[in-house]
Structure formats: C-alpha cells, structure tokens
Short mmCIF file of C-alpha atoms in Angstrom, two decimals:
data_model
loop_
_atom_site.label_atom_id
_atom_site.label_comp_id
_atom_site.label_asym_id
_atom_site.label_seq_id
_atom_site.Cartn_x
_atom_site.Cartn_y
_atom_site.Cartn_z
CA UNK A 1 85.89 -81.26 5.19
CA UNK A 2 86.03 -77.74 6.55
CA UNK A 3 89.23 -76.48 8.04
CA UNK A 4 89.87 -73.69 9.99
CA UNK A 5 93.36 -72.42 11.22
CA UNK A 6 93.95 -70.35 13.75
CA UNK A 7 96.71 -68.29 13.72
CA UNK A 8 98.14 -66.60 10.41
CA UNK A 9 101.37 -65.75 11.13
CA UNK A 10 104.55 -67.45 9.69
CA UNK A 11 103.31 -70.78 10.65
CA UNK A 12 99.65 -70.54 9.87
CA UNK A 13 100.56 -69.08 6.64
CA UNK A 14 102.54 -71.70 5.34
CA UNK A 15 99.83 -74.24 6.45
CA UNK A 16 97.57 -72.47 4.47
CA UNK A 17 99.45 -72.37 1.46
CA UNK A 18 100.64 -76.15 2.24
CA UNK A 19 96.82 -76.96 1.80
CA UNK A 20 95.99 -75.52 -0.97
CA UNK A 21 98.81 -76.81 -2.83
CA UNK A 22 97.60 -80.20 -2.25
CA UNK A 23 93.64 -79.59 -2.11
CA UNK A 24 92.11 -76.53 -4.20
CA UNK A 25 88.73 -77.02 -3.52
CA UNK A 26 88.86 -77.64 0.79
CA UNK A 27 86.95 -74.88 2.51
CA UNK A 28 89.29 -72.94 4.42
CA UNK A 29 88.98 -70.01 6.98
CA UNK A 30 92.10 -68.97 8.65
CA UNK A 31 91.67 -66.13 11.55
CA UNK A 32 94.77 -63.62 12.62
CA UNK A 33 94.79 -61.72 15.40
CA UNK A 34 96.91 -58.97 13.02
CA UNK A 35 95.22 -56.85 11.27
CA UNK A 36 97.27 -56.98 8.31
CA UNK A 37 98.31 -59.85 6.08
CA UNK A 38 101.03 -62.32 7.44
CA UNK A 39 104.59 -61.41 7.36
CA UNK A 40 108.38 -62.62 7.77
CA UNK A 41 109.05 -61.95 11.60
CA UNK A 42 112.71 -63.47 11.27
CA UNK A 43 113.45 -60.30 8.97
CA UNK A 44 112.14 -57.94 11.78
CA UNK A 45 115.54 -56.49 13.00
CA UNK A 46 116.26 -55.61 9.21
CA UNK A 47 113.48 -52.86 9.35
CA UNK A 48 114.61 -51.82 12.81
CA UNK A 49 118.15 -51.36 10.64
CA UNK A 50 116.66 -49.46 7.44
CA UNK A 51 117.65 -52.42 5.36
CA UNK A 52 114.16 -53.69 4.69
CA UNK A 53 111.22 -51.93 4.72
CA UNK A 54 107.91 -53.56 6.10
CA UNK A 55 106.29 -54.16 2.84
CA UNK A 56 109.01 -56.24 1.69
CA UNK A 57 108.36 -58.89 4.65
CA UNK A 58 104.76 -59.88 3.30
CA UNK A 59 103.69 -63.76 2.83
CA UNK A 60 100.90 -63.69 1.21
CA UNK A 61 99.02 -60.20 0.34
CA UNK A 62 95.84 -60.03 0.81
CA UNK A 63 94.74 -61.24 -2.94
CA UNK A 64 95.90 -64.11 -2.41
CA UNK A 65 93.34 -65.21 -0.37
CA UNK A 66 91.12 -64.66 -3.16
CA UNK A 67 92.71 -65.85 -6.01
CA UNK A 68 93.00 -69.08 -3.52
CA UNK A 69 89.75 -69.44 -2.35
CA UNK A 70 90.34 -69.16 1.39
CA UNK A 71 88.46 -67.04 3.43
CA UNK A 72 90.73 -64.16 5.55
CA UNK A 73 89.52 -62.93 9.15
CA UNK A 74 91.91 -60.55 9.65
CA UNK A 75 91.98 -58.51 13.08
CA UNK A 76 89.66 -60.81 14.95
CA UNK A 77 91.04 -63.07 17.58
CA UNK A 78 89.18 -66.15 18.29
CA UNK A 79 87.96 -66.27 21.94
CA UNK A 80 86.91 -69.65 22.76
CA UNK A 81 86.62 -73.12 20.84
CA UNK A 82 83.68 -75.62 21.21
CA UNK A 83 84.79 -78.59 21.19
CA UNK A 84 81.44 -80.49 21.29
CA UNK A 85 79.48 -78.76 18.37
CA UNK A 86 83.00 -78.10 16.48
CA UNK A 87 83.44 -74.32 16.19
CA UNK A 88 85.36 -71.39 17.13
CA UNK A 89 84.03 -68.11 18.24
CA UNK A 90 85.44 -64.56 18.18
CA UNK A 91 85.25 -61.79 20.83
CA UNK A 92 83.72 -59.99 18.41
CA UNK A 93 80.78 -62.60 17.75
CA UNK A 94 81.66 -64.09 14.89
CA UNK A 95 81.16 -68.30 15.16
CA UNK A 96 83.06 -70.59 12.65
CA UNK A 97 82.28 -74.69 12.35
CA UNK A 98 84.94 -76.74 11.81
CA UNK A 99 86.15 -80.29 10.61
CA UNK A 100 89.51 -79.78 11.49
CA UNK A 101 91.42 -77.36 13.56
CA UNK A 102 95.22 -76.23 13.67
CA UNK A 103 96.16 -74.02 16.44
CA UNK A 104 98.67 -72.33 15.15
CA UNK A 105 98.49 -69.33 17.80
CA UNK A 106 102.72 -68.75 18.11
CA UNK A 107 104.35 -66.92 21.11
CA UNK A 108 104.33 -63.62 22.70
CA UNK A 109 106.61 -61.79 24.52
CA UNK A 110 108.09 -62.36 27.96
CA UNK A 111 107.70 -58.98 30.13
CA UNK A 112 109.85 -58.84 32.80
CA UNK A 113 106.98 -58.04 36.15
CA UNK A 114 109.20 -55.15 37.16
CA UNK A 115 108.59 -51.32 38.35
CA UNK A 116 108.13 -49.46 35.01
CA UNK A 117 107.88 -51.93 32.40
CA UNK A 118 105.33 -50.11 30.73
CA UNK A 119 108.07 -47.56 29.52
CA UNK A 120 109.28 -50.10 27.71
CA UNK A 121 108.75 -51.75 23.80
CA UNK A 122 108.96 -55.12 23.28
CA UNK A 123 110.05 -55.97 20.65
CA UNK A 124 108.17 -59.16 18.59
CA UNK A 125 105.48 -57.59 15.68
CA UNK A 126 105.80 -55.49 13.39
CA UNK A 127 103.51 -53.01 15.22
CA UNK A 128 106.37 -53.62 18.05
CA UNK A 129 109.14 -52.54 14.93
CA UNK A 130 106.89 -49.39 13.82
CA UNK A 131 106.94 -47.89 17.46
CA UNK A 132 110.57 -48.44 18.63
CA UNK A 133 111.57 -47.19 15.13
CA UNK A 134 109.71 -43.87 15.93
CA UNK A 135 110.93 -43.23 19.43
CA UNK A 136 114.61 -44.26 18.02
CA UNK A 137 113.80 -40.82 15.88
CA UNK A 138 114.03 -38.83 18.80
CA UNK A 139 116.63 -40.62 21.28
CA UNK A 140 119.44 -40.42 22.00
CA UNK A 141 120.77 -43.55 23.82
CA UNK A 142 118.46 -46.96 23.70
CA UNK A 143 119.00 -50.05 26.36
CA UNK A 144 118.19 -53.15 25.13
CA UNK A 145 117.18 -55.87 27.58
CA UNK A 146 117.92 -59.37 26.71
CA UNK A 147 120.73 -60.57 24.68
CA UNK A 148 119.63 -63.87 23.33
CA UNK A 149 119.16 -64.25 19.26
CA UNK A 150 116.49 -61.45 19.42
CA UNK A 151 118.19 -59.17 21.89
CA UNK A 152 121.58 -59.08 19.69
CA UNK A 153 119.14 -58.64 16.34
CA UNK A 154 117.50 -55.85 18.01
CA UNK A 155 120.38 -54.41 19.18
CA UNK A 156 122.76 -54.36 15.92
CA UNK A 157 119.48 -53.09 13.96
CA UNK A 158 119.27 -49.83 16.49
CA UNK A 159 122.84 -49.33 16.22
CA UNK A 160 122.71 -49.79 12.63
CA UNK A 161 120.29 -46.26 12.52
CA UNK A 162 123.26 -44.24 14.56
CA UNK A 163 122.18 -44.46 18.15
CA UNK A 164 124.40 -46.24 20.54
CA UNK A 165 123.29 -49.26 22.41
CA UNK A 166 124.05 -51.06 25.43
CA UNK A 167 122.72 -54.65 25.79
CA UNK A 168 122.17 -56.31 29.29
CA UNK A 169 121.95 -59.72 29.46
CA UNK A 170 121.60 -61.40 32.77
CA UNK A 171 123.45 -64.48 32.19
CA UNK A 172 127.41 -64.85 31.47
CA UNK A 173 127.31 -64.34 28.06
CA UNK A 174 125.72 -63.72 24.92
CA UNK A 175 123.12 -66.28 23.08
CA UNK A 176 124.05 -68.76 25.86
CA UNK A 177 121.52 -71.45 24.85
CA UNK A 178 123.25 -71.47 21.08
CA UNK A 179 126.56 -70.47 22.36
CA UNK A 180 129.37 -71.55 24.63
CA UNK A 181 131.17 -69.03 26.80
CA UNK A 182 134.15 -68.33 24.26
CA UNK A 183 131.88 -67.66 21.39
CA UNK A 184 130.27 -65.60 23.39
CA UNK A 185 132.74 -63.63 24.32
CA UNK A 186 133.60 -63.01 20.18
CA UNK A 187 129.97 -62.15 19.84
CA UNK A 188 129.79 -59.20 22.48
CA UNK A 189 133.46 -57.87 21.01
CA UNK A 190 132.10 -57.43 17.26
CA UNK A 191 128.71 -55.90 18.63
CA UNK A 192 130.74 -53.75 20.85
CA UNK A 193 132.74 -52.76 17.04
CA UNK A 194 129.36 -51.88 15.64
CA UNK A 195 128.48 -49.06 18.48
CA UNK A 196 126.76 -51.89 21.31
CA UNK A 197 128.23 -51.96 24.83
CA UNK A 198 127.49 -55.18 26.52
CA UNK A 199 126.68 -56.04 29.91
CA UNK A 200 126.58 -59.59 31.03
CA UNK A 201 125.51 -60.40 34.56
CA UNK A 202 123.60 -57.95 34.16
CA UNK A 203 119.51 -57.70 36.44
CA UNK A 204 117.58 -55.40 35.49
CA UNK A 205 115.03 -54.52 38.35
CA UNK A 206 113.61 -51.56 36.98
CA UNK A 207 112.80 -49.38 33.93
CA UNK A 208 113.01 -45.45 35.30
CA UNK A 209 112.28 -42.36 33.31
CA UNK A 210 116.37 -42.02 32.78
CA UNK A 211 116.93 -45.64 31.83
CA UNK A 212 117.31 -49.25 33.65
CA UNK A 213 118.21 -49.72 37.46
CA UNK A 214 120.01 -52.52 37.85
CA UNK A 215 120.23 -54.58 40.94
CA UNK A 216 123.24 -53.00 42.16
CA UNK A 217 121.83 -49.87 42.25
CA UNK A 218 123.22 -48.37 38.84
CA UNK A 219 121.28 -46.98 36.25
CA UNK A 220 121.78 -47.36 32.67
CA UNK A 221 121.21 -44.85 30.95
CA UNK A 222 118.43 -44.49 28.14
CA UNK A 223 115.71 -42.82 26.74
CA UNK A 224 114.75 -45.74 24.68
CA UNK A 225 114.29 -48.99 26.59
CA UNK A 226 113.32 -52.26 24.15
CA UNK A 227 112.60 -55.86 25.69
CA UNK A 228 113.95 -58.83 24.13
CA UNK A 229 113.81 -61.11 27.21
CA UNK A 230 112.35 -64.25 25.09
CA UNK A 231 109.17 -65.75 24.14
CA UNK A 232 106.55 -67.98 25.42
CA UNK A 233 103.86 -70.05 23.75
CA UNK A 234 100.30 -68.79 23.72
CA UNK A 235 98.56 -72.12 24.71
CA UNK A 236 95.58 -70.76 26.69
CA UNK A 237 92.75 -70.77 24.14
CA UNK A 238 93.68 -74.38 24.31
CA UNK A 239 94.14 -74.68 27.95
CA UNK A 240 90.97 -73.33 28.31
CA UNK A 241 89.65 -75.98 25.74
CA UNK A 242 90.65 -78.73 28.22
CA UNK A 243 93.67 -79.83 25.45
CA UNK A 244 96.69 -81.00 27.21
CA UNK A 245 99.39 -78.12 27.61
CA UNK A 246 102.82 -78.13 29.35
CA UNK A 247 104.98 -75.85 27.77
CA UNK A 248 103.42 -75.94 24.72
CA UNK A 249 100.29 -77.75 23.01
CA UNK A 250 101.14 -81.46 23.59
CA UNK A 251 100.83 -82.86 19.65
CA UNK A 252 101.67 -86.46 18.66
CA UNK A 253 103.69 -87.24 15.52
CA UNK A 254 100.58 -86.09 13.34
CA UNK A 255 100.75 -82.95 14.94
CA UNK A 256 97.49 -83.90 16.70
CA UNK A 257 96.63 -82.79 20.05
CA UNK A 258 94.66 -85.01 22.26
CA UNK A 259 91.09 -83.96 20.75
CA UNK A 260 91.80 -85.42 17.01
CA UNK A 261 89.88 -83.07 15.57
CA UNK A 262 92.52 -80.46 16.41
CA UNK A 263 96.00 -80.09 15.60
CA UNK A 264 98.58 -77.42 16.66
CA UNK A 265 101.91 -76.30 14.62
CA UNK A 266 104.45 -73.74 15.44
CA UNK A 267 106.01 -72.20 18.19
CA UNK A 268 102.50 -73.27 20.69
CA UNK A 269 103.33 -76.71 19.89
CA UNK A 270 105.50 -79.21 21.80
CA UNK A 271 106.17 -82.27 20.35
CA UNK A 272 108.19 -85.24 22.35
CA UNK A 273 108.74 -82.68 24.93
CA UNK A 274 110.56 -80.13 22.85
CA UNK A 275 109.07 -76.51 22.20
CA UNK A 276 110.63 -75.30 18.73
CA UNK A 277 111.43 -71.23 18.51
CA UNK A 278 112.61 -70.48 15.13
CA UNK A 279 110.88 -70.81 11.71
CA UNK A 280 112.48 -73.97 9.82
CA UNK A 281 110.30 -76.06 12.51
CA UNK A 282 108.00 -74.22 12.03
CA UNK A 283 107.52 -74.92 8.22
CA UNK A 284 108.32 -78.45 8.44
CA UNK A 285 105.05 -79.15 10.88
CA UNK A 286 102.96 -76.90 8.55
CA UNK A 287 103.85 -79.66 5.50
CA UNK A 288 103.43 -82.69 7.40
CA UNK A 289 100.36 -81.21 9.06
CA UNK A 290 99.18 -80.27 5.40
CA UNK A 291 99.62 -84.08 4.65
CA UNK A 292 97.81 -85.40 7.41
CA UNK A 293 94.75 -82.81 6.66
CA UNK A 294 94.52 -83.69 3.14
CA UNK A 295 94.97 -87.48 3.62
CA UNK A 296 98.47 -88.31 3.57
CA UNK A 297 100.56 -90.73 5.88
CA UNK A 298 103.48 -88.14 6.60
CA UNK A 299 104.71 -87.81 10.68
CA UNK A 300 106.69 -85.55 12.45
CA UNK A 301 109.64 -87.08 13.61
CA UNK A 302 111.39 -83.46 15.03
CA UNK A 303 113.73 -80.86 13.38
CA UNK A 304 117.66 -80.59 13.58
CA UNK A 305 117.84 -77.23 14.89
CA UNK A 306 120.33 -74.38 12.80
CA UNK A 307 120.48 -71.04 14.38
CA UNK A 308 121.59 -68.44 11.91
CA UNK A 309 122.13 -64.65 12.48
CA UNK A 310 123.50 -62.46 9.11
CA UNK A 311 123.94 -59.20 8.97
CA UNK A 312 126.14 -56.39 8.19
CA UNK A 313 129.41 -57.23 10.10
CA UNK A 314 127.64 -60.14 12.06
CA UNK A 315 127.50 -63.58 10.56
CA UNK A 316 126.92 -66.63 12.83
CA UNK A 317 125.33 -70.14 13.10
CA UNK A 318 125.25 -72.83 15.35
CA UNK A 319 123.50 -75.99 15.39
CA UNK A 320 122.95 -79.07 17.60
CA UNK A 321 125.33 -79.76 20.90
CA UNK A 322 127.08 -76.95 21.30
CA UNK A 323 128.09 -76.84 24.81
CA UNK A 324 129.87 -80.50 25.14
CA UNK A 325 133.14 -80.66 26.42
CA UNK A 326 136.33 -82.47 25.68
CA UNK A 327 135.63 -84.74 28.21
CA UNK A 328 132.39 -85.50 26.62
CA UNK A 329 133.09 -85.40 22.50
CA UNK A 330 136.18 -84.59 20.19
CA UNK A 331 136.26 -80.97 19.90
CA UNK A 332 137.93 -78.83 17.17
CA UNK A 333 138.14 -75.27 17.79
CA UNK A 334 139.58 -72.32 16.08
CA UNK A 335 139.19 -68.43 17.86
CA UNK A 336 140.57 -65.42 17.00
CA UNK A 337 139.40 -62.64 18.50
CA UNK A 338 140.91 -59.56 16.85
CA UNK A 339 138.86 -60.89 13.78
CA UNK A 340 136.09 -61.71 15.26
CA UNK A 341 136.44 -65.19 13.76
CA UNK A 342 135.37 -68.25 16.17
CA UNK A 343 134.77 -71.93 14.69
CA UNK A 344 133.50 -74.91 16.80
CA UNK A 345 133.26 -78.85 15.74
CA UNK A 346 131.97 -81.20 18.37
CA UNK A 347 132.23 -84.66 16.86
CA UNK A 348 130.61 -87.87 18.48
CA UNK A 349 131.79 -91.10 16.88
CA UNK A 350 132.96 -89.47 13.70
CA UNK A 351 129.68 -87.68 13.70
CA UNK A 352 129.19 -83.77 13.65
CA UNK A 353 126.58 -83.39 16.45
CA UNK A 354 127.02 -79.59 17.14
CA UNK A 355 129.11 -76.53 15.38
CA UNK A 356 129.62 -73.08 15.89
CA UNK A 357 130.59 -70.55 13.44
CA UNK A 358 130.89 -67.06 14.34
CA UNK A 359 132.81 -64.41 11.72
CA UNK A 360 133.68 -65.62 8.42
CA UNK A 361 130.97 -68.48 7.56
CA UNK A 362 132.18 -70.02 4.30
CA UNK A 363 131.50 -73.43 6.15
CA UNK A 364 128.78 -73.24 7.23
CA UNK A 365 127.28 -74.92 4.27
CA UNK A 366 129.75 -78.02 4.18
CA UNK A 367 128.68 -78.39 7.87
CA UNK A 368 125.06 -78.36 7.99
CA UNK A 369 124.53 -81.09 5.14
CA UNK A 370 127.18 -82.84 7.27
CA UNK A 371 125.08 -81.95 10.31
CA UNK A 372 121.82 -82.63 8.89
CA UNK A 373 122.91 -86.26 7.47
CA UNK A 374 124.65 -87.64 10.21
CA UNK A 375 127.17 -89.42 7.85
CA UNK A 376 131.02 -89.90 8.69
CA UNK A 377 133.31 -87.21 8.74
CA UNK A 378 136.64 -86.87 6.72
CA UNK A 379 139.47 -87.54 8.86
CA UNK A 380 141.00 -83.74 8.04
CA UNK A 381 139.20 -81.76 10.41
CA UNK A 382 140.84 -78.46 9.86
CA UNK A 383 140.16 -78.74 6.57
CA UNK A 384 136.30 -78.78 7.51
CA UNK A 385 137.07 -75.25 9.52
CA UNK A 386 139.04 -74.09 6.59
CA UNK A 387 137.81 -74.77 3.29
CA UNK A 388 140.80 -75.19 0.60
CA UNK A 389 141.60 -77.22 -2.48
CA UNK A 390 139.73 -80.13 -0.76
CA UNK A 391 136.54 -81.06 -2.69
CA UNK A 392 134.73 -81.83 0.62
CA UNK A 393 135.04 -78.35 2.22
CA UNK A 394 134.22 -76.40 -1.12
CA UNK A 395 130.90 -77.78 -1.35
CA UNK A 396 129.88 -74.51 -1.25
CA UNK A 397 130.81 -73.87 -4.72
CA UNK A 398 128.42 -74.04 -7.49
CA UNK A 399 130.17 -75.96 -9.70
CA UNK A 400 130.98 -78.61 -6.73
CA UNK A 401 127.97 -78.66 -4.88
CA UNK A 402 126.06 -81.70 -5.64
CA UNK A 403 122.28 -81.16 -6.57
CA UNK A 404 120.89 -83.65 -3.56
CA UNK A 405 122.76 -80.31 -0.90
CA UNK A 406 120.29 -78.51 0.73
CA UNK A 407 120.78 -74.70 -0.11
CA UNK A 408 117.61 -72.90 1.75
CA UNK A 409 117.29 -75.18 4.98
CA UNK A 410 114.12 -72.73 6.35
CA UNK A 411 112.10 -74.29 3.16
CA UNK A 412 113.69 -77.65 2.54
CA UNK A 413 115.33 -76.24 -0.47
CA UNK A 414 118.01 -78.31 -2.74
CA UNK A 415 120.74 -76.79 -5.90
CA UNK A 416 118.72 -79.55 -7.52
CA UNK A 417 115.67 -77.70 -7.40
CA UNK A 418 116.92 -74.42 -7.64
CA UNK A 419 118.83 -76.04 -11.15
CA UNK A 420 114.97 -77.39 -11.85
CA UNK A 421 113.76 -73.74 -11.95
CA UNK A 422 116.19 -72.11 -13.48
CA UNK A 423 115.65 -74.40 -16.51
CA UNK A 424 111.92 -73.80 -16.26
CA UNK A 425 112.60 -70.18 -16.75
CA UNK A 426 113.35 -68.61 -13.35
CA UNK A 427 117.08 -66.56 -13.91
CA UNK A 428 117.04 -64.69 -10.95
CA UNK A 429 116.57 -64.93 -7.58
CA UNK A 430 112.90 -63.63 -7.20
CA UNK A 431 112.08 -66.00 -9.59
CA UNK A 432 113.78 -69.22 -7.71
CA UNK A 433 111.82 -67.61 -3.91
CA UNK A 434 108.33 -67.16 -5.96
CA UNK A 435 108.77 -70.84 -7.31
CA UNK A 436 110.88 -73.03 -3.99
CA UNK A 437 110.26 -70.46 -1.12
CA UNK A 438 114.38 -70.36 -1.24
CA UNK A 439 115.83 -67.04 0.72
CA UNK A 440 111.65 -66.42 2.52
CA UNK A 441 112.90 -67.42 5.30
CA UNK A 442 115.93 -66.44 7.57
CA UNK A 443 116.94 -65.20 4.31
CA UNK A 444 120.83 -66.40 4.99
CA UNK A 445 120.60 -67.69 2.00
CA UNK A 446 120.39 -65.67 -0.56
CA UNK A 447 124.00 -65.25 -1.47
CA UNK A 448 123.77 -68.63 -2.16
CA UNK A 449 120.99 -68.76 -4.25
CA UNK A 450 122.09 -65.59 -6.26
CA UNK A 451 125.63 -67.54 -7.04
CA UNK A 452 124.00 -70.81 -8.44
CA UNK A 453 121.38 -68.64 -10.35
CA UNK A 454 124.58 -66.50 -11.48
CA UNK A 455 126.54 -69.43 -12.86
CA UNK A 456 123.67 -71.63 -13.80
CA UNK A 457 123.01 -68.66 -16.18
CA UNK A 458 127.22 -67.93 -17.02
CA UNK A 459 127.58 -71.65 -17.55
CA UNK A 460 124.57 -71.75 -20.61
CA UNK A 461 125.39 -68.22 -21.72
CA UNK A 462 122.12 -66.75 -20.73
CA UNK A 463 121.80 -63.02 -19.19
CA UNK A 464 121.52 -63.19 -16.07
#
C-alpha cells in the first residue's frame, strides 16, 4: 500500500505523523509546495510581534522524515494527478504512483482584484511573515486590510513592534462571523488601547503609493499595506482531476472524495457542506483519515468549532451560535467596556450552544467541556460567567478539574493524559507537547498545561 499526501502543511503533517504512528513500515511520500519543513501557521502573528521566532513554529524538522522512513519532496508542487494509472506528477517532472491519495493542499489568500494590489503583502506563510516584518523595519505607519481573526492577529502583532496601525474592515464590526455586534465593538476598543485605529464600513478600492483609497475618496495613510481579507480553498488540482468540488473537495465521512482512491483533509475539504478554517478540524480529519488508511472503521462526523485568539492584552474565544437572539435562545450577557471584559451564553433547552468571551477568560474552560458535551447546564448562570466558590465554574483548577476535561482542544488533549505523562516522566511542559501534542496548536493552552504540570509536581514533591 503506497501512500502519497499532498500537501505538508499543518494538516498534511499531522496525517503523516498520524500514519506512522499506526503503520511503521507503509511507504510514504508526502510533497510540499514550501520549501522548508512544515510549520505552526496559527502562531504566525507571534513572529510578526517578536514573541516567537520562526524556528520555534517547526512540526517536524527535516530528520524526522528520516528517522521515520517517509520520503520528503520539499519545494516541488505537484501539477497534475492521473487518476487512471494512479500517480501524481510535478512541474518539475518528477512522477509518483500511488495506492492512496490525501489532498491535503489547504487555502491561499484572498486578493482583493483592485488598482495596486501588488503593493501589498498578504499575509498567510511564513515567507508572507519574513517580508512584512522587513518592510515594518523601515515604516512608519502600516494599514491592515481585513479585520476578521487574521486581520486583528496581524494587526496587534505590527503594533506590538511600535508602528501604529489602522485596521479596515468592510463590514460593521470586527470578527463578525465569530462575533456579534457588541463584542465587537469591545474588540476594536482594546485594539484601539494597544496603538490600532479601526475602521468598520470601511471599502477599500485601491492600494496607492501613500496608502489605501477608500470608496469615499479618502486615503489612509500607509507605507506598509498587509492583506488579511480571508482564505479560500485550493481545490483545482482536484478540479482539474474531475473530483467533485464546491467550495471545497466534497469528502464523505471517510474523508473520501468521490474517486476512493483519494481522500482530502484540511482546509480544501468540505464535508456535509461545511468548509472548516482553523486547525482543531484540521487535526481531527488527519486521525480519522489515518484510521481509514491503515484499516480502521473511524468516520468523520464534523468538529464543534472554538475560535480562540491570546495574546498580550487580547484574550478571546467564541464557539458555536453566537449570533442568536433573545427571541431565538436564553441569552446571558455580561459587557463592560472600560475593561474590555464582554461574556456571552446562548442556551437552547438548558444546552450551551454558543459563548463568547472577550477580556478576562477564566471560563472559558468550564464552557467549552460544557460546549463540547452538550450536557445540562446548572441552573446558576452567572455563576458560569463568574467563576466563584462553586465547584462547577472552577473546573479550571487543577485540583478540581476532573481527568476525563479536555485541556488542549487543538489535539484532543485530556488532565488525564497530561497526569499519564507526568507520571511517565514528563515534568514540564515541553515534555507533556513532545509526548500529547498539548499547547502545538493555537497554543492557548499552555497556561493550562504549565499549572497542572506545576501542581502535579508540588502535590508529589518533585522539582518542577
């Protein structure tokens, strides 16, 4: 059985590594279209900040491959598939046979078809990261277009390295599609604290030497213009491959397209009509598809989407429905503005089916098990805003949380396992991510991890 993935970024990666976890002896070839080995993309905007630099986003380095027997072609896009004798070819010639594919080809950026465009950086690799942090060296204002989850990351990380910001976003407010108009509204007032002016309403129509025109005839200023405008899924190698596309690569519950003999993960995928953007998905496909390849019965029955943003002075997530009214659910809300503190419940027969937390997020874990199990909720709602005395809405702690809570929700990631391997010799947090994958993804979590690690070791007396 020879498989061959295409694709080796975040979610051809983890296939990769899925596989050989459960088969070590399955030929595998995986081809990127990066040169370099795969990295974290979610932990993009903390290199555009100075917090991270880009050798501390890496998957796998490029050993790996070797000490796991999978063959690397790095820097070579594949051009074309064959469908009828099985193999993939490269635009530079190369020709690989196959058993099974995954098409694990991602997104690219949106570019806006205006005058001028060209001036501008998007901003989605880390090639995109290296070049807008070396014209940031020499501006002196930057305009950031686009104010959805990457637009505000890309924003805070530029104003984190001095320069000021202004973000234009063209609908009514920020992160619309996570956030109601409120939230919003609390969003744009802490970026605006951390040196980003925000313009909603705001159509860009061109990108000028001097900065962005808008449609009313104003011009931003700018000397450094970045595009965050959103993503769509690369789906024409299989387009052209006569696989079904709509938005994305249609894939069953195997993660199968219509050829068998090919399957497709990750942001090019749509499964039961849904295209997923952000990694947990992501990772979840690459195990069941993992399953399927090496002979298990697992399916793919959709993710429960958790949008998290962390970082310095900005801490948010949001997950599920969001934008339901109180003619439509029981909603619980909590703002206040001076502190930049906004919390959202939106409860559907004594279920939590959406929840916002922007500001202080010492909830946010009681919620998402909540969220993620569907069970009933306690009839003290405030106290789920506000955790107190009340073991349900300290979960959070250590010494409360019960091993089944999920700590790391981009890897699937329980206390109980993190309690596992400690007691197998991990006692800090590198140890826990090299062994579970805990805090390699949005990394949101790490806090987390670090305080069970911390009293895991404090409760047996061990150094930690």
């Amino acid at each position: 059985m020879r498989l061959v993935v295409v694709g080796n970024g975040m979610a051809g990666a983890r296939l990769v590594s899925e596989v050989r976890a459960r088969d070590p002896r399955m030929p595998v070839t995986v081809f990127g279209a990066e040169q370099g080995s795969p990295y974290n993309r979610v932990l993009l905007s903390n290199v555009l900040a100075g917090q991270a630099r880009p050798e501390q986003l890496g998957l796998h380095d490029l050993s790996w491959y070797d000490t796991h027997r999978v063959e690397a072609v790095l820097g070579s896009a594949v051009a074309w598939i064959d469908r009828e004798s099985r193999a993939v070819h490269t635009a530079d010639g190369r020709r690989a046979p196959y058993d099974l594919l995954v098409l694990a080809t991602g997104s690219e950026a949106i570019v806006p078809p205006i005058p001028g465009v060209g001036r501008a950086i998007p901003f989605r690799t880390l090639d995109d990261c290296d070049r807008i942090v070396k014209a940031a060296a020499d501006s002196r204002r930057a305009v950031v277009i686009g104010g959805g989850l990457l637009g505000v990351e890309a924003a805070r990380g530029l104003a984190g390295r001095g320069l000021p910001v202004t973000l234009l976003h063209l609908a009514g407010h920020l992160m619309e599609r996570q956030l109601d108009p409120e939230a919003g509204l609390v969003l744009g007032e802490t970026l605006a604290g951390l040196g980003v002016a925000i313009r909603t309403g705001a159509s860009a129509v061109a990108v000028e030497d001097g900065g962005v025109r808008l449609a009313g005839g104003e011009l931003v200023e700018g000397d450094l213009v970045v595009l965050a405008c959103g993503v769509r899924p690369l789906t024409a190698l299989a387009a052209e491959a006569g696989l079904e596309v709509r938005r994305g690569i249609v894939v069953d519950d195997e993660l199968r397209t219509d050829d068998p003999s090919i399957l497709a993960i990750g942001e090019c995928a749509e499964h039961d009509g849904t295209v997923y953007g952000l990694v947990a998905p992501a990772w979840e496909q690459a195990a069941v598809a993992a399953d399927v390849i090496t002979g298990g019965a697992s399916r793919y029955r959709g993710s429960r989407l958790v949008t998290r943003l962390k970082a310095s002075s900005v801490e948010l997530a949001a997950m599920g429905e969001t934008h339901l009214t109180d003619e439509q659910a029981e909603v619980v809300r909590f703002s206040h503005r001076a502190r930049g503190t906004y919390r959202k419940l939106v409860i559907r027969d004594d279920r939590l089916v959406g929840a916002i937390l922007l500001g202080d997020t010492d909830a946010v874990g009681t919620l998402t098990q909540l969220y993620d199990r569907g069970g009933p909720l306690p009839g003290d709602r405030a106290g789920l805003l506000f955790p107190g005395p009340a073991p349900a809405a300290r979960a959070d702690s250590p010494t409360l949380m019960p091993d089944a809570a999920k700590v790391c929700h981009c890897n699937d990631v329980t206390k109980g396992q993190i309690r596992a391997c400690w007691e197998a010799g991990a006692r800090d947090v590198a140890g826990v991510a090299a062994a579970t994958r805990a805090t390699t993804g949005c990394g949101t979590c790490r806090d987390a991890v670090a305080g069970i690690v911390g009293w895991l070791c404090e409760q047996e007396g061990v150094p930690a």
